[in-house]
mmCIF file of C-alpha atoms in Angstrom:
data_model
loop_
_atom_site.group_PDB
_atom_site.id
_atom_site.type_symbol
_atom_site.label_atom_id
_atom_site.label_comp_id
_atom_site.label_asym_id
_atom_site.label_seq_id
_atom_site.Cartn_x
_atom_site.Cartn_y
_atom_site.Cartn_z
ATOM 1 C CA ASN A 1 -0.085 -0.165 0.150
ATOM 2 C CA ALA A 2 1.115 3.642 -0.975
ATOM 3 C CA GLY A 3 -0.834 4.977 1.852
ATOM 4 C CA VAL A 4 -1.408 8.916 0.911
ATOM 5 C CA THR A 5 0.371 10.231 -1.848
ATOM 6 C CA GLN A 6 0.527 13.824 -3.214
ATOM 7 C CA THR A 7 1.086 15.366 -6.487
ATOM 8 C CA PRO A 8 3.396 17.497 -7.212
ATOM 9 C CA LYS A 9 5.936 17.545 -4.320
ATOM 10 C CA PHE A 10 7.125 21.074 -5.295
ATOM 11 C CA ARG A 11 5.785 23.935 -7.142
ATOM 12 C CA VAL A 12 6.361 27.689 -8.070
ATOM 13 C CA LEU A 13 3.486 29.951 -9.213
ATOM 14 C CA LYS A 14 3.272 33.485 -10.081
ATOM 15 C CA THR A 15 0.723 35.558 -8.462
ATOM 16 C CA GLY A 16 -2.496 35.169 -10.116
ATOM 17 C CA GLN A 17 -1.835 31.756 -11.617
ATOM 18 C CA SER A 18 -3.979 28.798 -10.686
ATOM 19 C CA MET A 19 -3.137 25.284 -9.964
ATOM 20 C CA THR A 20 -4.565 21.778 -8.433
ATOM 21 C CA LEU A 21 -2.975 19.759 -5.737
ATOM 22 C CA LEU A 22 -3.608 15.965 -5.987
ATOM 23 C CA CYS A 23 -4.241 13.984 -3.020
ATOM 24 C CA ALA A 24 -4.696 10.109 -3.559
ATOM 25 C CA GLN A 25 -5.069 7.332 -0.744
ATOM 26 C CA ASP A 26 -5.488 3.625 -1.352
ATOM 27 C CA MET A 27 -6.634 2.774 2.216
ATOM 28 C CA ASN A 28 -10.206 2.834 1.527
ATOM 29 C CA HIS A 29 -10.646 5.837 3.980
ATOM 30 C CA GLU A 30 -14.005 7.660 4.276
ATOM 31 C CA TYR A 31 -12.651 11.099 5.565
ATOM 32 C CA MET A 32 -9.945 13.449 3.832
ATOM 33 C CA TYR A 33 -8.529 16.513 5.020
ATOM 34 C CA TRP A 34 -6.271 19.513 3.445
ATOM 35 C CA TYR A 35 -3.972 21.258 5.731
ATOM 36 C CA ARG A 36 -1.683 23.825 5.522
ATOM 37 C CA GLN A 37 1.917 24.396 7.631
ATOM 38 C CA ASP A 38 3.515 27.625 8.173
ATOM 39 C CA PRO A 39 6.367 28.474 10.663
ATOM 40 C CA GLY A 40 5.161 28.866 14.036
ATOM 41 C CA MET A 41 1.470 28.056 13.076
ATOM 42 C CA GLY A 42 1.553 24.359 13.084
ATOM 43 C CA LEU A 43 -0.831 22.734 10.970
ATOM 44 C CA ARG A 44 -4.296 24.527 9.964
ATOM 45 C CA LEU A 45 -7.256 22.866 8.366
ATOM 46 C CA ILE A 46 -8.114 24.273 4.965
ATOM 47 C CA HIS A 47 -11.196 21.796 3.661
ATOM 48 C CA TYR A 48 -12.394 18.545 4.885
ATOM 49 C CA SER A 49 -14.613 15.671 2.910
ATOM 50 C CA VAL A 50 -16.587 12.900 5.095
ATOM 51 C CA GLY A 51 -17.179 11.115 1.842
ATOM 52 C CA GLU A 52 -17.246 10.804 -1.857
ATOM 53 C CA GLY A 53 -18.934 13.669 -3.263
ATOM 54 C CA THR A 54 -18.764 15.781 0.099
ATOM 55 C CA THR A 55 -16.691 18.953 1.074
ATOM 56 C CA ALA A 56 -16.673 21.269 3.987
ATOM 57 C CA LYS A 57 -15.040 24.198 4.971
ATOM 58 C CA GLY A 58 -12.096 24.135 7.711
ATOM 59 C CA GLU A 59 -10.417 26.995 9.524
ATOM 60 C CA VAL A 60 -8.758 28.906 6.785
ATOM 61 C CA PRO A 61 -10.927 27.805 3.438
ATOM 62 C CA ASP A 62 -10.684 31.420 1.857
ATOM 63 C CA GLY A 63 -8.523 31.576 -1.688
ATOM 64 C CA TYR A 64 -9.134 27.488 -1.932
ATOM 65 C CA ASN A 65 -11.463 25.163 -3.577
ATOM 66 C CA VAL A 66 -11.769 21.602 -3.047
ATOM 67 C CA SER A 67 -13.524 18.559 -4.995
ATOM 68 C CA ARG A 68 -14.041 14.829 -4.054
ATOM 69 C CA LEU A 69 -15.430 13.168 -6.834
ATOM 70 C CA LYS A 70 -13.889 9.607 -6.516
ATOM 71 C CA LYS A 71 -13.484 8.266 -2.793
ATOM 72 C CA GLN A 72 -9.644 7.745 -3.072
ATOM 73 C CA ASN A 73 -8.967 11.325 -4.636
ATOM 74 C CA PHE A 74 -9.396 14.761 -2.953
ATOM 75 C CA LEU A 75 -8.177 17.816 -5.038
ATOM 76 C CA LEU A 76 -7.209 21.281 -3.715
ATOM 77 C CA GLY A 77 -7.355 24.270 -6.139
ATOM 78 C CA LEU A 78 -6.036 27.695 -5.960
ATOM 79 C CA GLU A 79 -8.020 29.750 -8.441
ATOM 80 C CA SER A 80 -5.668 32.861 -8.199
ATOM 81 C CA ALA A 81 -2.544 32.255 -6.033
ATOM 82 C CA ALA A 82 -1.119 34.884 -3.810
ATOM 83 C CA PRO A 83 2.178 35.211 -1.897
ATOM 84 C CA SER A 84 0.141 34.420 1.416
ATOM 85 C CA GLN A 85 -0.549 31.104 0.000
ATOM 86 C CA THR A 86 3.061 30.124 0.144
ATOM 87 C CA SER A 87 3.056 27.135 2.327
ATOM 88 C CA VAL A 88 3.363 23.430 2.717
ATOM 89 C CA TYR A 89 0.387 21.555 1.961
ATOM 90 C CA PHE A 90 -0.562 18.344 3.633
ATOM 91 C CA CYS A 91 -3.485 15.908 3.048
ATOM 92 C CA ALA A 92 -4.476 13.327 5.318
ATOM 93 C CA SER A 93 -7.046 10.605 5.548
ATOM 94 C CA SER A 94 -8.853 8.725 8.156
ATOM 95 C CA TYR A 95 -11.121 5.599 7.944
ATOM 96 C CA SER A 96 -13.837 7.314 10.047
ATOM 97 C CA GLY A 97 -14.836 10.660 11.820
ATOM 98 C CA THR A 98 -14.448 9.235 15.096
ATOM 99 C CA ALA A 99 -11.600 11.350 17.186
ATOM 100 C CA THR A 100 -9.656 8.023 18.055
ATOM 101 C CA TYR A 101 -9.278 6.932 14.557
ATOM 102 C CA GLU A 102 -5.652 8.006 13.256
ATOM 103 C CA GLN A 103 -5.084 10.489 10.293
ATOM 104 C CA TYR A 104 -2.512 9.490 7.868
ATOM 105 C CA PHE A 105 -0.363 12.133 6.452
ATOM 106 C CA GLY A 106 1.076 12.409 2.845
ATOM 107 C CA PRO A 107 4.492 13.800 2.256
ATOM 108 C CA GLY A 108 3.372 17.492 1.692
ATOM 109 C CA THR A 109 3.785 19.775 -1.338
ATOM 110 C CA ARG A 110 5.657 22.849 -1.164
ATOM 111 C CA LEU A 111 4.180 25.640 -2.702
ATOM 112 C CA THR A 112 6.028 29.150 -3.336
ATOM 113 C CA VAL A 113 4.091 32.015 -4.932
ATOM 114 C CA THR A 114 6.045 34.983 -6.382
ATOM 115 C CA GLN B 1 -6.283 33.038 18.239
ATOM 116 C CA GLN B 2 -4.863 29.625 19.112
ATOM 117 C CA GLN B 3 -6.976 27.183 20.562
ATOM 118 C CA VAL B 4 -3.982 24.993 21.388
ATOM 119 C CA LYS B 5 -0.828 26.436 22.801
ATOM 120 C CA GLN B 6 2.335 24.491 22.728
ATOM 121 C CA SER B 7 5.784 25.356 24.330
ATOM 122 C CA PRO B 8 8.663 25.601 24.012
ATOM 123 C CA GLN B 9 9.189 26.384 20.313
ATOM 124 C CA SER B 10 12.557 24.765 20.304
ATOM 125 C CA LEU B 11 14.183 22.299 22.561
ATOM 126 C CA ILE B 12 17.925 20.982 22.992
ATOM 127 C CA VAL B 13 18.391 18.136 25.001
ATOM 128 C CA GLN B 14 21.580 15.664 25.586
ATOM 129 C CA LYS B 15 21.332 11.975 24.756
ATOM 130 C CA GLY B 16 19.758 10.226 27.549
ATOM 131 C CA GLY B 17 17.976 13.019 28.889
ATOM 132 C CA ILE B 18 14.220 13.902 29.403
ATOM 133 C CA SER B 19 12.533 15.962 26.755
ATOM 134 C CA ILE B 20 9.343 17.745 27.820
ATOM 135 C CA ILE B 21 6.746 19.359 25.758
ATOM 136 C CA ASN B 22 3.832 21.175 27.056
ATOM 137 C CA CYS B 23 0.581 22.049 25.793
ATOM 138 C CA ALA B 24 -2.647 23.986 26.894
ATOM 139 C CA TYR B 25 -6.209 24.262 25.515
ATOM 140 C CA GLU B 26 -9.134 26.129 26.292
ATOM 141 C CA ASN B 27 -12.115 24.317 24.534
ATOM 142 C CA THR B 28 -13.405 22.062 27.144
ATOM 143 C CA ALA B 29 -15.673 20.012 24.401
ATOM 144 C CA PHE B 30 -12.002 18.563 23.177
ATOM 145 C CA ASP B 31 -11.689 14.864 24.328
ATOM 146 C CA TYR B 32 -9.219 13.289 22.454
ATOM 147 C CA PHE B 33 -5.568 14.565 22.489
ATOM 148 C CA PRO B 34 -3.011 13.084 20.080
ATOM 149 C CA TRP B 35 0.828 13.953 19.678
ATOM 150 C CA TYR B 36 2.087 13.844 16.117
ATOM 151 C CA GLN B 37 5.944 13.364 15.412
ATOM 152 C CA GLN B 38 7.483 14.955 11.973
ATOM 153 C CA PHE B 39 10.816 14.585 10.280
ATOM 154 C CA PRO B 40 12.218 16.885 7.809
ATOM 155 C CA GLY B 41 10.775 16.463 4.744
ATOM 156 C CA LYS B 42 7.841 14.327 5.659
ATOM 157 C CA GLY B 43 4.390 14.408 6.952
ATOM 158 C CA PRO B 44 3.428 14.395 10.411
ATOM 159 C CA ALA B 45 2.644 10.769 12.106
ATOM 160 C CA LEU B 46 0.867 9.691 15.005
ATOM 161 C CA LEU B 47 3.121 8.661 17.902
ATOM 162 C CA ILE B 48 0.652 8.624 21.042
ATOM 163 C CA ALA B 49 -2.637 9.827 22.224
ATOM 164 C CA ILE B 50 -4.773 10.346 25.301
ATOM 165 C CA ARG B 51 -8.254 10.574 26.324
ATOM 166 C CA PRO B 52 -9.346 12.835 29.486
ATOM 167 C CA ASP B 53 -10.539 9.818 31.330
ATOM 168 C CA VAL B 54 -6.804 8.800 32.176
ATOM 169 C CA SER B 55 -4.264 10.948 33.810
ATOM 170 C CA GLU B 56 -1.424 9.264 31.885
ATOM 171 C CA LYS B 57 -0.382 7.080 29.272
ATOM 172 C CA LYS B 58 2.868 5.674 28.270
ATOM 173 C CA GLU B 59 4.379 3.774 25.015
ATOM 174 C CA GLY B 60 7.781 2.706 25.482
ATOM 175 C CA ARG B 61 9.764 6.011 26.098
ATOM 176 C CA PHE B 62 7.086 8.112 25.193
ATOM 177 C CA THR B 63 4.664 9.389 28.047
ATOM 178 C CA ILE B 64 1.443 11.628 27.905
ATOM 179 C CA SER B 65 0.549 13.305 31.252
ATOM 180 C CA PHE B 66 -2.833 14.830 31.255
ATOM 181 C CA ASN B 67 -4.407 17.202 33.794
ATOM 182 C CA LYS B 68 -8.082 17.877 33.093
ATOM 183 C CA SER B 69 -8.746 20.427 35.620
ATOM 184 C CA ALA B 70 -5.739 22.627 34.476
ATOM 185 C CA LYS B 71 -6.682 21.901 30.707
ATOM 186 C CA GLN B 72 -3.178 21.170 30.062
ATOM 187 C CA PHE B 73 -0.998 18.102 28.718
ATOM 188 C CA SER B 74 2.609 17.135 28.263
ATOM 189 C CA LEU B 75 4.770 14.875 26.293
ATOM 190 C CA HIS B 76 7.646 13.227 27.885
ATOM 191 C CA ILE B 77 10.378 11.616 26.112
ATOM 192 C CA MET B 78 12.758 9.627 28.563
ATOM 193 C CA ASP B 79 16.440 8.640 27.478
ATOM 194 C CA SER B 80 16.243 10.771 24.597
ATOM 195 C CA GLN B 81 18.180 9.649 21.320
ATOM 196 C CA PRO B 82 19.433 11.728 18.260
ATOM 197 C CA GLY B 83 16.796 9.637 16.230
ATOM 198 C CA ASP B 84 14.004 11.447 18.338
ATOM 199 C CA SER B 85 15.145 14.744 16.737
ATOM 200 C CA ALA B 86 12.194 15.955 14.848
ATOM 201 C CA THR B 87 9.313 18.349 15.258
ATOM 202 C CA TYR B 88 6.411 17.592 17.588
ATOM 203 C CA PHE B 89 2.861 18.708 17.550
ATOM 204 C CA CYS B 90 0.123 18.491 20.038
ATOM 205 C CA ALA B 91 -3.456 18.332 18.730
ATOM 206 C CA ALA B 92 -6.851 18.232 20.070
ATOM 207 C CA SER B 93 -10.332 17.123 18.653
ATOM 208 C CA ARG B 94 -13.704 16.815 19.878
ATOM 209 C CA ALA B 95 -16.254 14.046 19.682
ATOM 210 C CA GLY B 96 -18.744 14.774 16.619
ATOM 211 C CA GLY B 97 -16.112 16.778 15.196
ATOM 212 C CA TYR B 98 -15.441 14.836 12.136
ATOM 213 C CA ASN B 99 -12.168 13.823 13.650
ATOM 214 C CA LYS B 100 -10.802 17.809 12.733
ATOM 215 C CA LEU B 101 -7.482 18.077 14.338
ATOM 216 C CA ILE B 102 -6.629 21.570 15.736
ATOM 217 C CA PHE B 103 -2.960 21.619 16.068
ATOM 218 C CA GLY B 104 -0.352 23.655 18.313
ATOM 219 C CA ALA B 105 2.402 25.317 16.933
ATOM 220 C CA GLY B 106 5.008 22.673 17.151
ATOM 221 C CA THR B 107 8.261 22.079 19.169
ATOM 222 C CA ARG B 108 11.454 21.318 17.192
ATOM 223 C CA LEU B 109 13.477 19.038 19.312
ATOM 224 C CA ALA B 110 16.988 18.503 19.064
ATOM 225 C CA VAL B 111 18.991 15.750 20.600
ATOM 226 C CA HIS B 112 22.680 15.968 20.675
ATOM 227 C CA PRO B 113 24.949 13.180 21.133
#
């Protein structure tokens, strides 16, 4: 099992450009999450999904959109990138929404917006 | 505002020493408190977790101490090893909250040989 994979690993964008980050999991997990990690701020939840075809906002959703057309994939989109979106983005998945179920994280995507 | 406050930001410990990282929370609805370990260039991975009905949980060299009345919990790493050098995040979530995690800011631990 590959677990949680993320594509791409690195990306540099110019302000105003758009891109999509892809997250895939092969554990048949129902729940998926997108976080951003910034120095001194830990990880903050952007959006999450409780199942195929569903999405919901997290702590910091502005400037991002998501889609979950297939259970195994969770896409994070930036329509018009801004320098404030320079960050490391992590996708995670969980078997259930019950708190005691472990979240499994991908290796991250480092995004720089110039 | 940060719902989970973590300290210190960085920590240097000698090999064999005890590493202690502290976290505090405000929301009494939180009922699950995991710690995640992150190595450079990797995603976080669950290290150990506790529920508020117990005051301590130990797994090998790692122990969580939990003080419900003070709304504080801490991670103790006994006999710290250079391989423990990583960033540690405390987190919290609540029942019925879709397993959404609220993370602390992280502590960068360096264990010197």
